[in-house]
PDB file of C-alpha atoms in Angstrom:
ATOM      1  CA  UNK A   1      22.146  -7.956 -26.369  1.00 33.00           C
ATOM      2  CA  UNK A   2      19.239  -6.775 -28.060  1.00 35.00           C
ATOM      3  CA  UNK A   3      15.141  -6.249 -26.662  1.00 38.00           C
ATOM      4  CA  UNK A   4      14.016  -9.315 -26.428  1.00 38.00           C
ATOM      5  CA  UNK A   5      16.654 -11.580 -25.082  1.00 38.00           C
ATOM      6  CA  UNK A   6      16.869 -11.800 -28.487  1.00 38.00           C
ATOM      7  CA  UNK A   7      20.009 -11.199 -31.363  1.00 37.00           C
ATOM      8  CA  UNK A   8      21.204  -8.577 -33.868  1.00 39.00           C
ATOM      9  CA  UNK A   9      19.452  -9.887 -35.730  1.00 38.00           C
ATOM     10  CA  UNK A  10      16.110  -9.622 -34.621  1.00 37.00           C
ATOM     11  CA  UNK A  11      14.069  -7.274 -37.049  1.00 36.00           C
ATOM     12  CA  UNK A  12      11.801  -4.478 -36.029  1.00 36.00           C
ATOM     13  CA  UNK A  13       8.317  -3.556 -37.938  1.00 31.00           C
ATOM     14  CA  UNK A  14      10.518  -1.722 -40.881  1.00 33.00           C
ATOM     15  CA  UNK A  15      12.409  -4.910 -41.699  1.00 34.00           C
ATOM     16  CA  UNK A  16      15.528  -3.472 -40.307  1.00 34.00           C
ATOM     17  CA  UNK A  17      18.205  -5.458 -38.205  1.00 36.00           C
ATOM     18  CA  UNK A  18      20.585  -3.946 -35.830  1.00 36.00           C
ATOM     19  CA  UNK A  19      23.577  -4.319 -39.042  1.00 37.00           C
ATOM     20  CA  UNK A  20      21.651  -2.023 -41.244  1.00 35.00           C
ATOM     21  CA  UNK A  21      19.980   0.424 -38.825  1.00 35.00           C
ATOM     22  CA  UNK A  22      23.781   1.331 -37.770  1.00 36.00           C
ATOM     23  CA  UNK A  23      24.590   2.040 -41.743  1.00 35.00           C
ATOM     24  CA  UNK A  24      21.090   3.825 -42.780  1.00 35.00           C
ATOM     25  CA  UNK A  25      21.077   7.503 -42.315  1.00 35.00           C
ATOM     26  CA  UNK A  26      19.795   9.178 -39.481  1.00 39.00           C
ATOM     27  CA  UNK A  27      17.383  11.160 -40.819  1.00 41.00           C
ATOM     28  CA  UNK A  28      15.119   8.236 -42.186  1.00 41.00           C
ATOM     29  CA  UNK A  29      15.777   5.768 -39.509  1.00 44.00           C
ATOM     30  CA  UNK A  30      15.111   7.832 -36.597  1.00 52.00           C
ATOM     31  CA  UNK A  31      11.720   8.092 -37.419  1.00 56.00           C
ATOM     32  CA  UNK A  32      10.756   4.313 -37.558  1.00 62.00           C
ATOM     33  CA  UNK A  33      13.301   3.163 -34.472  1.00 73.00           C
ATOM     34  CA  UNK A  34      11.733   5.743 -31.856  1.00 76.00           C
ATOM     35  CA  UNK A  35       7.900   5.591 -32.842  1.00 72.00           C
ATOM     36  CA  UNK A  36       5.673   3.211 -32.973  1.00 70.00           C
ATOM     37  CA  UNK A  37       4.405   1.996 -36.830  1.00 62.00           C
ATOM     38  CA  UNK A  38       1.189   2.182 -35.703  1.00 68.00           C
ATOM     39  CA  UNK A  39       1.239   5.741 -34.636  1.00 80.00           C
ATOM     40  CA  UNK A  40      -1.228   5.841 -31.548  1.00 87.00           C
ATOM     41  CA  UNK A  41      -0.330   9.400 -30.777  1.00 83.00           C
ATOM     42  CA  UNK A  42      -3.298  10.466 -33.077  1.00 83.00           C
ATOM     43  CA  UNK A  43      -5.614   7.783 -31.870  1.00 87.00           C
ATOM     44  CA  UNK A  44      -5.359   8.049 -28.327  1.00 92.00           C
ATOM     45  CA  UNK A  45      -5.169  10.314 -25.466  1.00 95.00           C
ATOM     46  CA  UNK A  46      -3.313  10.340 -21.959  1.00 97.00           C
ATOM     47  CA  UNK A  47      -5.193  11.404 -18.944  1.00 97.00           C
ATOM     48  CA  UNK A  48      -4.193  12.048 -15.718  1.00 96.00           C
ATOM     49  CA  UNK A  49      -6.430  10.541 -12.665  1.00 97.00           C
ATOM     50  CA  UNK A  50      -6.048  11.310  -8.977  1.00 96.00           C
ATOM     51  CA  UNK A  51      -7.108   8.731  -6.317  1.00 97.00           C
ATOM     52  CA  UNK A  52      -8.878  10.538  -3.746  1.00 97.00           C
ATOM     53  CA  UNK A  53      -8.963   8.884   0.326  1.00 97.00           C
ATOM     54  CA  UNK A  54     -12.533   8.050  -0.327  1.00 98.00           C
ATOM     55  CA  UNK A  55     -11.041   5.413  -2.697  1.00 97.00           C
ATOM     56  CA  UNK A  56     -12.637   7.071  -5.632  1.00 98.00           C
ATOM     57  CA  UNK A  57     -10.762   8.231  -8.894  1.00 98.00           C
ATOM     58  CA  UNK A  58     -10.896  12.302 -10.069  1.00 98.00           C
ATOM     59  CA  UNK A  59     -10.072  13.134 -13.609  1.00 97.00           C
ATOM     60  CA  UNK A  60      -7.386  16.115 -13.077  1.00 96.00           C
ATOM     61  CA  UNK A  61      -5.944  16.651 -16.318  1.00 96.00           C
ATOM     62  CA  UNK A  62      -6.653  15.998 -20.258  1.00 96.00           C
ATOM     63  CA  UNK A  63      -4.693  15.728 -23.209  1.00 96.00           C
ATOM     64  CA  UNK A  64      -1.612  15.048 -21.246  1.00 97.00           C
ATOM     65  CA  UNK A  65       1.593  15.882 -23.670  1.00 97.00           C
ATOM     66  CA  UNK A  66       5.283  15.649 -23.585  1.00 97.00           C
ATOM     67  CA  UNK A  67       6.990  17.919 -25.859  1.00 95.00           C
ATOM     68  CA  UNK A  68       9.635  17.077 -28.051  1.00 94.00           C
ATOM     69  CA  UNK A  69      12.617  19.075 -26.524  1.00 94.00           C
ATOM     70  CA  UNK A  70      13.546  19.049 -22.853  1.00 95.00           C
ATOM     71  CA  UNK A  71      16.910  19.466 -20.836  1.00 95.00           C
ATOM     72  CA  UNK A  72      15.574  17.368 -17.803  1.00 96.00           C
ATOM     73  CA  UNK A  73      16.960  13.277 -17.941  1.00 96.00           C
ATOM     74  CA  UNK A  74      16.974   9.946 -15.849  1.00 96.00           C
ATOM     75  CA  UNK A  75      19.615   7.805 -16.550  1.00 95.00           C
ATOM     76  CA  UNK A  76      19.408   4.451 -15.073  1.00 94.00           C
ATOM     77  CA  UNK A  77      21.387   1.201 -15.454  1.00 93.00           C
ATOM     78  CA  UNK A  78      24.843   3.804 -15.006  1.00 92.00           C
ATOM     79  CA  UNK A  79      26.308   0.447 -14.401  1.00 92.00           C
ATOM     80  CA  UNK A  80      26.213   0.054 -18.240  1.00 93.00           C
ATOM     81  CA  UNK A  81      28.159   2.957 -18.291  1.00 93.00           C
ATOM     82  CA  UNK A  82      31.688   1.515 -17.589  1.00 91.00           C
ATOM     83  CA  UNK A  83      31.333  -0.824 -20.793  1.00 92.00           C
ATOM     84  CA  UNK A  84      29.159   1.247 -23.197  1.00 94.00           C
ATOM     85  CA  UNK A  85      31.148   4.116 -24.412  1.00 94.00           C
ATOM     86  CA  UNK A  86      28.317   5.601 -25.913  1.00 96.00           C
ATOM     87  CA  UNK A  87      26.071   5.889 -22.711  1.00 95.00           C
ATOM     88  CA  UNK A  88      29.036   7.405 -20.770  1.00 95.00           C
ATOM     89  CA  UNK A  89      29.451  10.126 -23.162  1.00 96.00           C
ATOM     90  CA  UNK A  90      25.735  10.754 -23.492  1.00 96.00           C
ATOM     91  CA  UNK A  91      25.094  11.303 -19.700  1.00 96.00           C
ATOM     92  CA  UNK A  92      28.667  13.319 -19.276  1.00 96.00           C
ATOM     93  CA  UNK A  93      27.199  15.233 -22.711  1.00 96.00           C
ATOM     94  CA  UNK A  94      24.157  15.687 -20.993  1.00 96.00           C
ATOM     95  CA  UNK A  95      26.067  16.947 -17.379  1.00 96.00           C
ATOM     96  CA  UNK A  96      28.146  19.377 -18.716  1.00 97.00           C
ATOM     97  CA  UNK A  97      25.142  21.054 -21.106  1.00 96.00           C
ATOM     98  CA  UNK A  98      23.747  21.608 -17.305  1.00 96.00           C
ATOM     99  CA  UNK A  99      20.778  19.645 -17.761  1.00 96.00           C
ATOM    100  CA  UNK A 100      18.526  18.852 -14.863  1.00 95.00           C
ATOM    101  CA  UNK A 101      19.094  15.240 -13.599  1.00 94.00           C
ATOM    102  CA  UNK A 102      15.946  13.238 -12.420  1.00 91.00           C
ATOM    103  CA  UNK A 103      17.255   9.744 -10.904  1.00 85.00           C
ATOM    104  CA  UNK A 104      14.658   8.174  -8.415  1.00 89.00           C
ATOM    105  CA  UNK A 105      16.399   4.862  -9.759  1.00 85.00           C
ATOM    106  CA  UNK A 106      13.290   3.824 -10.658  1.00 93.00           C
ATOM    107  CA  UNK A 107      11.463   3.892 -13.907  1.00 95.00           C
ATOM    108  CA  UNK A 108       7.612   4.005 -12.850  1.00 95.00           C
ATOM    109  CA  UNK A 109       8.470   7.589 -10.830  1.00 96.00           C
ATOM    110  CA  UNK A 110      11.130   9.095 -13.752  1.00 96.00           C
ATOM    111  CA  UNK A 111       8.343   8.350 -16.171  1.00 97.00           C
ATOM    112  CA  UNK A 112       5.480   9.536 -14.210  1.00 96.00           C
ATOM    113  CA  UNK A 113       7.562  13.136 -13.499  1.00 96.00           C
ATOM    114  CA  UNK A 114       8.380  13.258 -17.547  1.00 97.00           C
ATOM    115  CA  UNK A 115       4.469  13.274 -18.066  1.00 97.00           C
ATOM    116  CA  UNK A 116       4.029  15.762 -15.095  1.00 96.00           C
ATOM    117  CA  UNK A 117       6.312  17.730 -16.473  1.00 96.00           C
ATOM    118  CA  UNK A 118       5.793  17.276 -20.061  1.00 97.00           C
ATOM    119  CA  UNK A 119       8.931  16.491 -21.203  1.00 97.00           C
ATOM    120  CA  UNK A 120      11.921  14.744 -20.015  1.00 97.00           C
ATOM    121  CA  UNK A 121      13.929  11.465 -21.055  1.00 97.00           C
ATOM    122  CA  UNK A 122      14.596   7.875 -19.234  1.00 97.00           C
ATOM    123  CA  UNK A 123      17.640   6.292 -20.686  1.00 96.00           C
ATOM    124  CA  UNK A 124      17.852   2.375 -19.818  1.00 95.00           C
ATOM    125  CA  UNK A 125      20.526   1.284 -22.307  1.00 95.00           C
ATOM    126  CA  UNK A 126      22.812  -2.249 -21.361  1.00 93.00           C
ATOM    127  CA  UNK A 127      26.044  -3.716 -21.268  1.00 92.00           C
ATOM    128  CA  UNK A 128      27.204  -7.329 -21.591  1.00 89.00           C
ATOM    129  CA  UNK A 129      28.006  -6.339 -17.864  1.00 90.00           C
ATOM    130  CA  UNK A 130      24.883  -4.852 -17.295  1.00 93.00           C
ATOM    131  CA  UNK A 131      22.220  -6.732 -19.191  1.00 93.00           C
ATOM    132  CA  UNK A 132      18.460  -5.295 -19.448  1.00 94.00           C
ATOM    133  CA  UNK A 133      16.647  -5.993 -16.237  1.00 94.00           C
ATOM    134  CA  UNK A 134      13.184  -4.288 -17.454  1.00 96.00           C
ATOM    135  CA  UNK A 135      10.524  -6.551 -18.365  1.00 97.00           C
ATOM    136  CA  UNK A 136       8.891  -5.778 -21.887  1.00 97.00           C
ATOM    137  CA  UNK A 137       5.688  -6.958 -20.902  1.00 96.00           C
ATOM    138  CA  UNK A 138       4.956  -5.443 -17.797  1.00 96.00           C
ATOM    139  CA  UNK A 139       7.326  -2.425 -17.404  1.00 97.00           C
ATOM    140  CA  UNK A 140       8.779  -1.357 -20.905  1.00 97.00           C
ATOM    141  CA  UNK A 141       5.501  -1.790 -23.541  1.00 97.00           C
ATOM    142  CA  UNK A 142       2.520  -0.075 -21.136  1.00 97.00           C
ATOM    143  CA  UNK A 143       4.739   2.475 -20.203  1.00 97.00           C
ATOM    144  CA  UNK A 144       5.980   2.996 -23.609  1.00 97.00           C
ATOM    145  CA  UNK A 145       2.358   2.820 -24.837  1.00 96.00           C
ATOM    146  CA  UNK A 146       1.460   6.123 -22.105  1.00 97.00           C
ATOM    147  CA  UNK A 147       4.274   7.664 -23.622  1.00 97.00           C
ATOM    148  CA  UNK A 148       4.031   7.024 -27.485  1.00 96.00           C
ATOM    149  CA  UNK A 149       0.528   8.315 -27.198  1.00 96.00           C
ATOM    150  CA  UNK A 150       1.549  11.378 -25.068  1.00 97.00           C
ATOM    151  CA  UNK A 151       3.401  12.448 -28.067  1.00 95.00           C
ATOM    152  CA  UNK A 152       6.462  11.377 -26.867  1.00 96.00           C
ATOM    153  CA  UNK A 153       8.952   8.666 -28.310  1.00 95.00           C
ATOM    154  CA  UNK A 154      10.485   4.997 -26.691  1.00 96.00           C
ATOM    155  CA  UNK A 155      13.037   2.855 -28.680  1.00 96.00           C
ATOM    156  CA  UNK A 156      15.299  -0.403 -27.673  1.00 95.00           C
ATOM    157  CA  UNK A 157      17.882   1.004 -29.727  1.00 94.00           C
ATOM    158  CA  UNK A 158      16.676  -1.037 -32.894  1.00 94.00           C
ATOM    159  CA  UNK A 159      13.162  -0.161 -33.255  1.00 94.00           C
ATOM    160  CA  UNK A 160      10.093   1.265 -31.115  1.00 94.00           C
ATOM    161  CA  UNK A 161       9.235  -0.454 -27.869  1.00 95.00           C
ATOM    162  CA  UNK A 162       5.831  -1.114 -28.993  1.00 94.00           C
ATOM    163  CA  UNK A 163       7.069  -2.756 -32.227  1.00 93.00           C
ATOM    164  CA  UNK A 164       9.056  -5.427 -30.461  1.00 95.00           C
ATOM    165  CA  UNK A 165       7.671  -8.996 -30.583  1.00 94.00           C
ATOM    166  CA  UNK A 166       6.888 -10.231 -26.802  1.00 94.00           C
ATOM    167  CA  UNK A 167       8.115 -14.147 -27.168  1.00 96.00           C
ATOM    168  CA  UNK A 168       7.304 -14.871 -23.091  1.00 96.00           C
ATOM    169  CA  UNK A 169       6.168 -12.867 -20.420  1.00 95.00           C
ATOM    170  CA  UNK A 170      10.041 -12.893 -18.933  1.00 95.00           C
ATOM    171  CA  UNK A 171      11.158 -11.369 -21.873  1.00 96.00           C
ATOM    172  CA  UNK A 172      13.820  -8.418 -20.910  1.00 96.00           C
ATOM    173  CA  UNK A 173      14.604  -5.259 -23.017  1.00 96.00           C
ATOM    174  CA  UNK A 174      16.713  -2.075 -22.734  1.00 96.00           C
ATOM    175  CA  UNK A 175      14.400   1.057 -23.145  1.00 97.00           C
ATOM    176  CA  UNK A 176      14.666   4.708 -23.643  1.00 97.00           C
ATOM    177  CA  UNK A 177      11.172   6.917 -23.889  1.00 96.00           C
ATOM    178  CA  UNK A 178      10.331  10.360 -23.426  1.00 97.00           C
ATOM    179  CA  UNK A 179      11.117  13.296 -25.146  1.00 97.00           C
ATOM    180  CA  UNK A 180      11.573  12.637 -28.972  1.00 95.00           C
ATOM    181  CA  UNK A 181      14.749  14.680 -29.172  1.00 95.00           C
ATOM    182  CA  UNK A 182      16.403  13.291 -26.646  1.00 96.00           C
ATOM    183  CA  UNK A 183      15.450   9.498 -27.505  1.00 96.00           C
ATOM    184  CA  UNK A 184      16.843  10.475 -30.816  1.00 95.00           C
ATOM    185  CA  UNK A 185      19.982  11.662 -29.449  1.00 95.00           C
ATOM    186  CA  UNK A 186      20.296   8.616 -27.060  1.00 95.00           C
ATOM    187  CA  UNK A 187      20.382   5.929 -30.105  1.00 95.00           C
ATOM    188  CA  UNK A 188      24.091   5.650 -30.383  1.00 94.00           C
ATOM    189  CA  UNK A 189      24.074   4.247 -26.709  1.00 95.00           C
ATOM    190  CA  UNK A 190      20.995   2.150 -26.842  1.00 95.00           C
ATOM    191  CA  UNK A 191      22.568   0.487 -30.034  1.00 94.00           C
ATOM    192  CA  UNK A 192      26.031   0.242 -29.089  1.00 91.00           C
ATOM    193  CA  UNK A 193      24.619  -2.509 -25.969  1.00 72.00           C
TER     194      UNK A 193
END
């Protein structure tokens, strides 16, 4: 299953399909399947406001950045798990290297703690057991968009989040954003769905 509700081969913004991002190198397709073409990291900035009881809004922080390394995740979908090889060995990778395991099993709070934090990774890969539940439009591309332009990274697997073509608003999609090392290293699981 690929972002989209779509197939393999569905291609992202570097006219790539799922076949021939799984035989390019690493190195050169990393790049183009976890960041947006359009680069808005340089255009935009995150800010962070805080609602007050009064019902009015307080800007408490600026420039709002997630690094690129971390040793913090949230894995979600684990259900994907039994059937994807490659997302069981990235969490039990991830376990046994002691990192620090965020799971509110939701992605709004995981996200919102990786920009708190400023770094951090949420890891929504599928299954054909497990299909994507996450809506692109609503869910995956805005929060992929706050992320992107924090300096961090999102992919489906394929290609960026913000790359993928919404068809209709139900449109489903796996995801994984945050830290760009640790998107990068979650690729072999959000492609092998």
């Amino acid at each position: 299953m690929t972002a989209n509700g779509g197939n393999s081969n569905h291609k992202d913004s570097a006219g790539l399909n799922a076949e021939s991002a799984a035989t390019a190198s690493e190195g050169t397709l990393s790049s183009s399947i976890c960041s947006s073409s359009s680069n808005i990291h340089s255009t935009h900035e995150v800010q962070e406001f805080l609602l007050h009881p009064d019902g009015t809004w307080h800007l408490r922080r600026t420039n709002v950045a997630i690094g690129p390394v971390s040793r913090t995740f949230a894995p979600a979908n684990l259900r994907a798990a039994s059937s994807n090889a490659e997302y069981a060995a990235l969490v039990r990778r991830w376990i046994d290297a002691a990192f620090t395991l965020r799971y509110t099993g939701g992605m709004v709070p995981d996200v919102h703690h990786i920009l708190a934090k400023g770094s951090g990774v949420f890891c929504n890969p599928c299954s054909e057991a497990a299909p994507a539940k996450l809506r692109l439009l609503f869910e995956c591309a805005p929060l992929a968009f706050i992320v992107e332009a924090a300096g961090g990274s999102s992919t489906t697997g394929q290609c960026s989040v913000l790359d993928v073509l919404v068809r209709t608003p139900n449109d489903r999609s796996k995801i994984c954003l945050g830290s760009s090392q640790l998107v990068e290293e979650s690729l072999a699981a959000m492609q092998a769905a």
